[in-house]
PDB file of C-alpha atoms in Angstrom:
ATOM      1  CA  GLU A   1     107.892-152.516  95.740  1.00  0.00           C
ATOM      2  CA  ALA A   2     108.366-150.739  98.992  1.00  0.00           C
ATOM      3  CA  GLY A   3     106.048-147.741  99.525  1.00  0.00           C
ATOM      4  CA  VAL A   4     106.851-144.155 100.535  1.00  0.00           C
ATOM      5  CA  ALA A   5     108.185-144.388 104.232  1.00  0.00           C
ATOM      6  CA  GLN A   6     107.647-141.527 106.852  1.00  0.00           C
ATOM      7  CA  SER A   7     108.997-141.092 110.261  1.00  0.00           C
ATOM      8  CA  PRO A   8     108.014-140.432 113.102  1.00  0.00           C
ATOM      9  CA  ARG A   9     104.426-141.692 113.105  1.00  0.00           C
ATOM     10  CA  TYR A  10     103.299-139.410 115.910  1.00  0.00           C
ATOM     11  CA  LYS A  11     104.737-136.452 117.572  1.00  0.00           C
ATOM     12  CA  ILE A  12     103.542-134.283 120.473  1.00  0.00           C
ATOM     13  CA  ILE A  13     105.273-130.905 121.094  1.00  0.00           C
ATOM     14  CA  GLU A  14     104.522-127.910 122.705  1.00  0.00           C
ATOM     15  CA  LYS A  15     103.791-124.594 121.026  1.00  0.00           C
ATOM     16  CA  ARG A  16     107.054-122.899 119.926  1.00  0.00           C
ATOM     17  CA  GLN A  17     109.163-125.959 119.872  1.00  0.00           C
ATOM     18  CA  SER A  18     110.884-127.404 116.789  1.00  0.00           C
ATOM     19  CA  VAL A  19     109.987-130.651 114.849  1.00  0.00           C
ATOM     20  CA  ALA A  20     111.354-132.306 111.767  1.00  0.00           C
ATOM     21  CA  PHE A  21     109.756-135.104 109.718  1.00  0.00           C
ATOM     22  CA  TRP A  22     111.502-137.704 107.251  1.00  0.00           C
ATOM     23  CA  CYS A  23     110.436-139.121 103.952  1.00  0.00           C
ATOM     24  CA  ASN A  24     111.937-141.707 101.866  1.00  0.00           C
ATOM     25  CA  PRO A  25     110.171-141.900  98.418  1.00  0.00           C
ATOM     26  CA  ILE A  26     109.446-144.915  96.302  1.00  0.00           C
ATOM     27  CA  SER A  27     112.901-145.891  94.532  1.00  0.00           C
ATOM     28  CA  GLY A  28     113.261-144.018  91.378  1.00  0.00           C
ATOM     29  CA  HIS A  29     110.695-141.407  91.981  1.00  0.00           C
ATOM     30  CA  ALA A  30     112.013-138.022  91.064  1.00  0.00           C
ATOM     31  CA  THR A  31     109.029-135.981  92.444  1.00  0.00           C
ATOM     32  CA  LEU A  32     108.302-135.611  95.984  1.00  0.00           C
ATOM     33  CA  TYR A  33     105.722-133.854  97.741  1.00  0.00           C
ATOM     34  CA  TRP A  34     104.707-132.596 101.063  1.00  0.00           C
ATOM     35  CA  TYR A  35     101.045-132.034 102.090  1.00  0.00           C
ATOM     36  CA  GLN A  36      99.513-130.914 105.333  1.00  0.00           C
ATOM     37  CA  GLN A  37      96.014-132.731 106.166  1.00  0.00           C
ATOM     38  CA  ILE A  38      94.237-130.832 108.965  1.00  0.00           C
ATOM     39  CA  LEU A  39      91.387-133.042 110.517  1.00  0.00           C
ATOM     40  CA  GLY A  40      88.280-133.178 108.444  1.00  0.00           C
ATOM     41  CA  GLN A  41      90.054-131.787 105.216  1.00  0.00           C
ATOM     42  CA  GLY A  42      91.494-133.005 102.488  1.00  0.00           C
ATOM     43  CA  PRO A  43      95.496-132.648 101.905  1.00  0.00           C
ATOM     44  CA  LYS A  44      96.893-129.190 100.895  1.00  0.00           C
ATOM     45  CA  LEU A  45     100.133-129.243  99.165  1.00  0.00           C
ATOM     46  CA  LEU A  46     102.931-127.382 101.113  1.00  0.00           C
ATOM     47  CA  ILE A  47     106.069-128.041  98.567  1.00  0.00           C
ATOM     48  CA  GLN A  48     106.982-129.872  95.546  1.00  0.00           C
ATOM     49  CA  PHE A  49     110.555-131.277  94.628  1.00  0.00           C
ATOM     50  CA  GLN A  50     111.768-132.344  91.158  1.00  0.00           C
ATOM     51  CA  ASN A  51     115.007-134.261  92.313  1.00  0.00           C
ATOM     52  CA  ASN A  52     116.726-131.891  94.767  1.00  0.00           C
ATOM     53  CA  GLY A  53     115.061-128.553  93.134  1.00  0.00           C
ATOM     54  CA  VAL A  54     112.078-126.998  94.290  1.00  0.00           C
ATOM     55  CA  VAL A  55     109.009-126.770  91.812  1.00  0.00           C
ATOM     56  CA  ASP A  56     106.412-125.030  94.018  1.00  0.00           C
ATOM     57  CA  ASP A  57     106.653-123.831  97.440  1.00  0.00           C
ATOM     58  CA  SER A  58     104.124-121.036  97.117  1.00  0.00           C
ATOM     59  CA  GLN A  59     101.685-122.483 100.057  1.00  0.00           C
ATOM     60  CA  LEU A  60     104.746-123.164 102.341  1.00  0.00           C
ATOM     61  CA  PRO A  61     104.553-120.927 105.343  1.00  0.00           C
ATOM     62  CA  LYS A  62     108.243-119.806 104.856  1.00  0.00           C
ATOM     63  CA  ASP A  63     108.578-117.811 108.057  1.00  0.00           C
ATOM     64  CA  ARG A  64     108.378-121.151 110.055  1.00  0.00           C
ATOM     65  CA  PHE A  65     108.507-124.037 107.620  1.00  0.00           C
ATOM     66  CA  SER A  66     111.508-125.400 105.659  1.00  0.00           C
ATOM     67  CA  ALA A  67     112.156-128.306 103.721  1.00  0.00           C
ATOM     68  CA  GLU A  68     114.956-129.931 101.774  1.00  0.00           C
ATOM     69  CA  ARG A  69     115.826-132.638  99.617  1.00  0.00           C
ATOM     70  CA  LEU A  70     119.532-132.475  99.321  1.00  0.00           C
ATOM     71  CA  LYS A  71     120.646-135.296  97.542  1.00  0.00           C
ATOM     72  CA  GLY A  72     117.154-135.836  95.505  1.00  0.00           C
ATOM     73  CA  VAL A  73     116.051-138.772  97.491  1.00  0.00           C
ATOM     74  CA  ASP A  74     115.202-138.464 101.331  1.00  0.00           C
ATOM     75  CA  SER A  75     113.641-135.211 102.283  1.00  0.00           C
ATOM     76  CA  THR A  76     112.877-133.416 105.627  1.00  0.00           C
ATOM     77  CA  LEU A  77     110.306-130.954 106.562  1.00  0.00           C
ATOM     78  CA  LYS A  78     110.870-128.794 109.536  1.00  0.00           C
ATOM     79  CA  ILE A  79     108.730-126.432 111.662  1.00  0.00           C
ATOM     80  CA  GLN A  80     110.317-123.806 113.789  1.00  0.00           C
ATOM     81  CA  PRO A  81     108.676-122.572 115.955  1.00  0.00           C
ATOM     82  CA  ALA A  82     105.672-124.695 115.961  1.00  0.00           C
ATOM     83  CA  LYS A  83     102.144-123.028 116.353  1.00  0.00           C
ATOM     84  CA  LEU A  84      98.773-124.645 117.870  1.00  0.00           C
ATOM     85  CA  GLU A  85      97.387-124.497 114.144  1.00  0.00           C
ATOM     86  CA  ASP A  86     100.119-126.807 112.947  1.00  0.00           C
ATOM     87  CA  SER A  87      98.523-129.737 114.394  1.00  0.00           C
ATOM     88  CA  ALA A  88      97.712-131.841 111.460  1.00  0.00           C
ATOM     89  CA  VAL A  89      98.867-134.876 109.838  1.00  0.00           C
ATOM     90  CA  TYR A  90     101.892-134.442 107.452  1.00  0.00           C
ATOM     91  CA  LEU A  91     101.840-136.613 104.291  1.00  0.00           C
ATOM     92  CA  CYS A  92     104.802-137.272 102.006  1.00  0.00           C
ATOM     93  CA  ALA A  93     103.964-138.548  98.359  1.00  0.00           C
ATOM     94  CA  SER A  94     106.199-139.439  95.440  1.00  0.00           C
ATOM     95  CA  SER A  95     105.688-139.835  91.789  1.00  0.00           C
ATOM     96  CA  LEU A  96     108.059-141.102  89.019  1.00  0.00           C
ATOM     97  CA  ASP A  97     107.564-137.731  87.266  1.00  0.00           C
ATOM     98  CA  PRO A  98     105.172-134.450  87.514  1.00  0.00           C
ATOM     99  CA  ASN A  99     102.911-136.070  85.087  1.00  0.00           C
ATOM    100  CA  GLN A 100     102.362-139.577  86.878  1.00  0.00           C
ATOM    101  CA  PRO A 101      99.996-140.411  89.854  1.00  0.00           C
ATOM    102  CA  GLN A 102     101.229-139.598  93.232  1.00  0.00           C
ATOM    103  CA  HIS A 103     101.714-142.363  95.958  1.00  0.00           C
ATOM    104  CA  PHE A 104     101.358-141.504  99.606  1.00  0.00           C
ATOM    105  CA  GLY A 105     102.960-142.667 102.814  1.00  0.00           C
ATOM    106  CA  ASP A 106     100.906-142.987 105.959  1.00  0.00           C
ATOM    107  CA  GLY A 107     101.996-139.621 107.324  1.00  0.00           C
ATOM    108  CA  THR A 108     103.145-138.122 110.771  1.00  0.00           C
ATOM    109  CA  ARG A 109     100.562-137.048 113.091  1.00  0.00           C
ATOM    110  CA  LEU A 110     101.535-133.959 114.831  1.00  0.00           C
ATOM    111  CA  SER A 111      99.914-132.559 117.882  1.00  0.00           C
ATOM    112  CA  ILE A 112     100.953-129.264 119.395  1.00  0.00           C
ATOM    113  CA  LEU A 113     100.087-128.692 123.149  1.00  0.00           C
TER     114      LEU A 113
ATOM    115  CA  GLY B   1      85.194-121.348  97.167  1.00  0.00           C
ATOM    116  CA  GLU B   2      86.578-124.966  97.027  1.00  0.00           C
ATOM    117  CA  ASP B   3      87.985-125.967  93.897  1.00  0.00           C
ATOM    118  CA  VAL B   4      86.707-129.664  94.447  1.00  0.00           C
ATOM    119  CA  GLU B   5      83.518-130.548  96.357  1.00  0.00           C
ATOM    120  CA  GLN B   6      82.162-133.802  97.744  1.00  0.00           C
ATOM    121  CA  SER B   7      79.298-134.750  99.975  1.00  0.00           C
ATOM    122  CA  LEU B   8      80.379-135.543 103.529  1.00  0.00           C
ATOM    123  CA  PHE B   9      78.960-138.917 104.367  1.00  0.00           C
ATOM    124  CA  LEU B  10      77.449-141.911 102.463  1.00  0.00           C
ATOM    125  CA  SER B  11      75.951-144.845 104.276  1.00  0.00           C
ATOM    126  CA  VAL B  12      75.216-148.102 102.277  1.00  0.00           C
ATOM    127  CA  ARG B  13      74.215-151.717 103.206  1.00  0.00           C
ATOM    128  CA  GLU B  14      76.812-154.461 102.563  1.00  0.00           C
ATOM    129  CA  GLY B  15      76.214-155.951  98.915  1.00  0.00           C
ATOM    130  CA  ASP B  16      74.720-152.800  97.531  1.00  0.00           C
ATOM    131  CA  SER B  17      76.650-150.313  95.188  1.00  0.00           C
ATOM    132  CA  SER B  18      78.033-146.990  96.573  1.00  0.00           C
ATOM    133  CA  VAL B  19      78.050-143.764  94.344  1.00  0.00           C
ATOM    134  CA  ILE B  20      80.393-141.278  95.585  1.00  0.00           C
ATOM    135  CA  ASN B  21      79.980-137.781  93.554  1.00  0.00           C
ATOM    136  CA  CYS B  22      82.657-134.905  93.224  1.00  0.00           C
ATOM    137  CA  THR B  23      82.452-131.625  91.228  1.00  0.00           C
ATOM    138  CA  TYR B  24      85.326-129.640  90.351  1.00  0.00           C
ATOM    139  CA  THR B  25      85.540-126.090  88.852  1.00  0.00           C
ATOM    140  CA  ASP B  26      88.631-126.100  86.692  1.00  0.00           C
ATOM    141  CA  SER B  27      88.017-127.087  82.969  1.00  0.00           C
ATOM    142  CA  SER B  28      92.093-127.273  82.476  1.00  0.00           C
ATOM    143  CA  SER B  29      92.366-130.554  84.813  1.00  0.00           C
ATOM    144  CA  THR B  30      94.279-133.062  83.195  1.00  0.00           C
ATOM    145  CA  TYR B  31      93.788-135.861  85.443  1.00  0.00           C
ATOM    146  CA  LEU B  32      90.992-136.738  88.092  1.00  0.00           C
ATOM    147  CA  TYR B  33      91.809-139.125  90.782  1.00  0.00           C
ATOM    148  CA  TRP B  34      90.145-141.139  93.546  1.00  0.00           C
ATOM    149  CA  TYR B  35      91.871-141.980  96.743  1.00  0.00           C
ATOM    150  CA  LYS B  36      90.888-143.902  99.983  1.00  0.00           C
ATOM    151  CA  GLN B  37      91.967-143.223 103.168  1.00  0.00           C
ATOM    152  CA  GLU B  38      91.345-145.764 106.167  1.00  0.00           C
ATOM    153  CA  PRO B  39      91.983-144.450 109.687  1.00  0.00           C
ATOM    154  CA  GLY B  40      95.427-143.580 110.583  1.00  0.00           C
ATOM    155  CA  ALA B  41      96.664-144.269 107.203  1.00  0.00           C
ATOM    156  CA  GLY B  42      97.759-142.408 104.251  1.00  0.00           C
ATOM    157  CA  LEU B  43      95.993-142.024 100.905  1.00  0.00           C
ATOM    158  CA  GLN B  44      95.836-144.971  98.780  1.00  0.00           C
ATOM    159  CA  LEU B  45      95.501-144.519  94.948  1.00  0.00           C
ATOM    160  CA  LEU B  46      92.352-146.336  93.715  1.00  0.00           C
ATOM    161  CA  THR B  47      92.176-145.104  90.145  1.00  0.00           C
ATOM    162  CA  TYR B  48      92.285-142.286  88.015  1.00  0.00           C
ATOM    163  CA  ILE B  49      90.996-141.274  84.407  1.00  0.00           C
ATOM    164  CA  PHE B  50      92.320-138.529  81.864  1.00  0.00           C
ATOM    165  CA  SER B  51      90.198-135.739  81.315  1.00  0.00           C
ATOM    166  CA  ASN B  52      89.367-137.016  77.761  1.00  0.00           C
ATOM    167  CA  MET B  53      88.006-139.902  78.913  1.00  0.00           C
ATOM    168  CA  ASP B  54      84.270-140.734  79.783  1.00  0.00           C
ATOM    169  CA  MET B  55      84.546-144.029  81.827  1.00  0.00           C
ATOM    170  CA  LYS B  56      87.113-146.310  83.514  1.00  0.00           C
ATOM    171  CA  GLN B  57      86.472-149.523  84.694  1.00  0.00           C
ATOM    172  CA  ASP B  58      88.711-151.472  87.095  1.00  0.00           C
ATOM    173  CA  GLN B  59      87.150-154.641  88.888  1.00  0.00           C
ATOM    174  CA  ARG B  60      84.469-153.303  91.369  1.00  0.00           C
ATOM    175  CA  LEU B  61      85.254-149.782  90.619  1.00  0.00           C
ATOM    176  CA  THR B  62      83.855-147.507  87.694  1.00  0.00           C
ATOM    177  CA  VAL B  63      84.539-144.112  87.372  1.00  0.00           C
ATOM    178  CA  LEU B  64      82.362-141.894  85.264  1.00  0.00           C
ATOM    179  CA  LEU B  65      83.444-138.463  83.910  1.00  0.00           C
ATOM    180  CA  ASN B  66      81.200-135.578  82.624  1.00  0.00           C
ATOM    181  CA  LYS B  67      83.588-132.952  81.328  1.00  0.00           C
ATOM    182  CA  LYS B  68      80.722-130.617  80.304  1.00  0.00           C
ATOM    183  CA  ASP B  69      79.218-130.497  83.927  1.00  0.00           C
ATOM    184  CA  LYS B  70      82.874-131.005  85.736  1.00  0.00           C
ATOM    185  CA  HIS B  71      81.272-133.941  87.644  1.00  0.00           C
ATOM    186  CA  LEU B  72      83.262-137.267  88.574  1.00  0.00           C
ATOM    187  CA  SER B  73      81.930-140.201  90.067  1.00  0.00           C
ATOM    188  CA  LEU B  74      82.860-143.350  91.700  1.00  0.00           C
ATOM    189  CA  ARG B  75      80.611-146.360  91.926  1.00  0.00           C
ATOM    190  CA  ILE B  76      81.835-149.229  94.075  1.00  0.00           C
ATOM    191  CA  ALA B  77      79.787-152.449  93.247  1.00  0.00           C
ATOM    192  CA  ASP B  78      79.117-154.970  95.591  1.00  0.00           C
ATOM    193  CA  THR B  79      80.255-152.879  98.552  1.00  0.00           C
ATOM    194  CA  GLN B  80      82.105-154.807 101.544  1.00  0.00           C
ATOM    195  CA  THR B  81      82.774-153.683 105.249  1.00  0.00           C
ATOM    196  CA  GLY B  82      86.400-153.312 104.232  1.00  0.00           C
ATOM    197  CA  ASP B  83      85.415-150.489 101.821  1.00  0.00           C
ATOM    198  CA  SER B  84      84.465-148.306 104.674  1.00  0.00           C
ATOM    199  CA  ALA B  85      86.846-145.378 104.762  1.00  0.00           C
ATOM    200  CA  ILE B  86      87.212-141.709 103.372  1.00  0.00           C
ATOM    201  CA  TYR B  87      87.258-141.413  99.730  1.00  0.00           C
ATOM    202  CA  PHE B  88      88.937-138.169  98.235  1.00  0.00           C
ATOM    203  CA  CYS B  89      88.382-136.771  95.072  1.00  0.00           C
ATOM    204  CA  ALA B  90      91.168-134.822  93.324  1.00  0.00           C
ATOM    205  CA  GLU B  91      91.938-132.980  90.209  1.00  0.00           C
ATOM    206  CA  SER B  92      95.293-132.154  88.794  1.00  0.00           C
ATOM    207  CA  LYS B  93      96.762-129.486  86.408  1.00  0.00           C
ATOM    208  CA  ARG B  94     100.164-129.111  84.655  1.00  0.00           C
ATOM    209  CA  ASN B  95     102.952-129.987  86.933  1.00  0.00           C
ATOM    210  CA  ASN B  96     100.713-132.265  88.858  1.00  0.00           C
ATOM    211  CA  ASP B  97      99.659-129.361  91.033  1.00  0.00           C
ATOM    212  CA  MET B  98      96.570-131.464  92.739  1.00  0.00           C
ATOM    213  CA  ARG B  99      93.696-130.122  94.555  1.00  0.00           C
ATOM    214  CA  PHE B 100      91.678-132.520  96.832  1.00  0.00           C
ATOM    215  CA  GLY B 101      88.107-132.358  98.087  1.00  0.00           C
ATOM    216  CA  ALA B 102      87.136-132.657 101.694  1.00  0.00           C
ATOM    217  CA  GLY B 103      86.605-136.425 101.363  1.00  0.00           C
ATOM    218  CA  THR B 104      83.544-138.732 101.482  1.00  0.00           C
ATOM    219  CA  ARG B 105      83.285-140.819 104.684  1.00  0.00           C
ATOM    220  CA  LEU B 106      81.506-144.137 103.467  1.00  0.00           C
ATOM    221  CA  THR B 107      80.017-146.287 106.099  1.00  0.00           C
ATOM    222  CA  VAL B 108      78.947-149.919 105.130  1.00  0.00           C
ATOM    223  CA  LYS B 109      76.627-151.578 107.221  1.00  0.00           C
ATOM    224  CA  PRO B 110      76.232-155.256 107.495  1.00  0.00           C
TER     225      PRO B 110
END
């Protein structure tokens, strides 16, 4: 079974620029999650999708972050404009349903200059 | 304060047992998880336990849950150098709302 795929693996941008990350979940997984992992911390949930609907985006800084999962499969997370404090690893995870364990991709490491 | 707390570092000798501890605050947690993170990689699910269980064993891994004290531990038997990584404890509630600890960095010395 193929795991959660994320791209790019690394991204370096200057502050105030825009950036987008892509995630392809495990086939058949209805629930998709985006996490932010700051160095030295555990992951923190940004947004959770069930199929193409948002279940929880209470921790998403909506003034600059947006995410979509239009067809209920792939998802993109966008930051516009980026701030220095957005430097982190952005992890995507998926699960069969909201009550099943989450499986993570390798993440995108974002550096803001 | 943090919902989930872990000690930051643990160092053991190869072949010894490792015990990584975790405390959580929410008694309504339904599942508790252990994930492993190697450098530059995502989180790998190691094992998980339902909140109504006391213990779960899976090969070299043993998870113990003390629900009264809200304490979770992961024991790795015969620890190998390949076990060196950061181990995250996590709790989840309804709708898989997961809260992670800051991670314990396990170093295995030959």
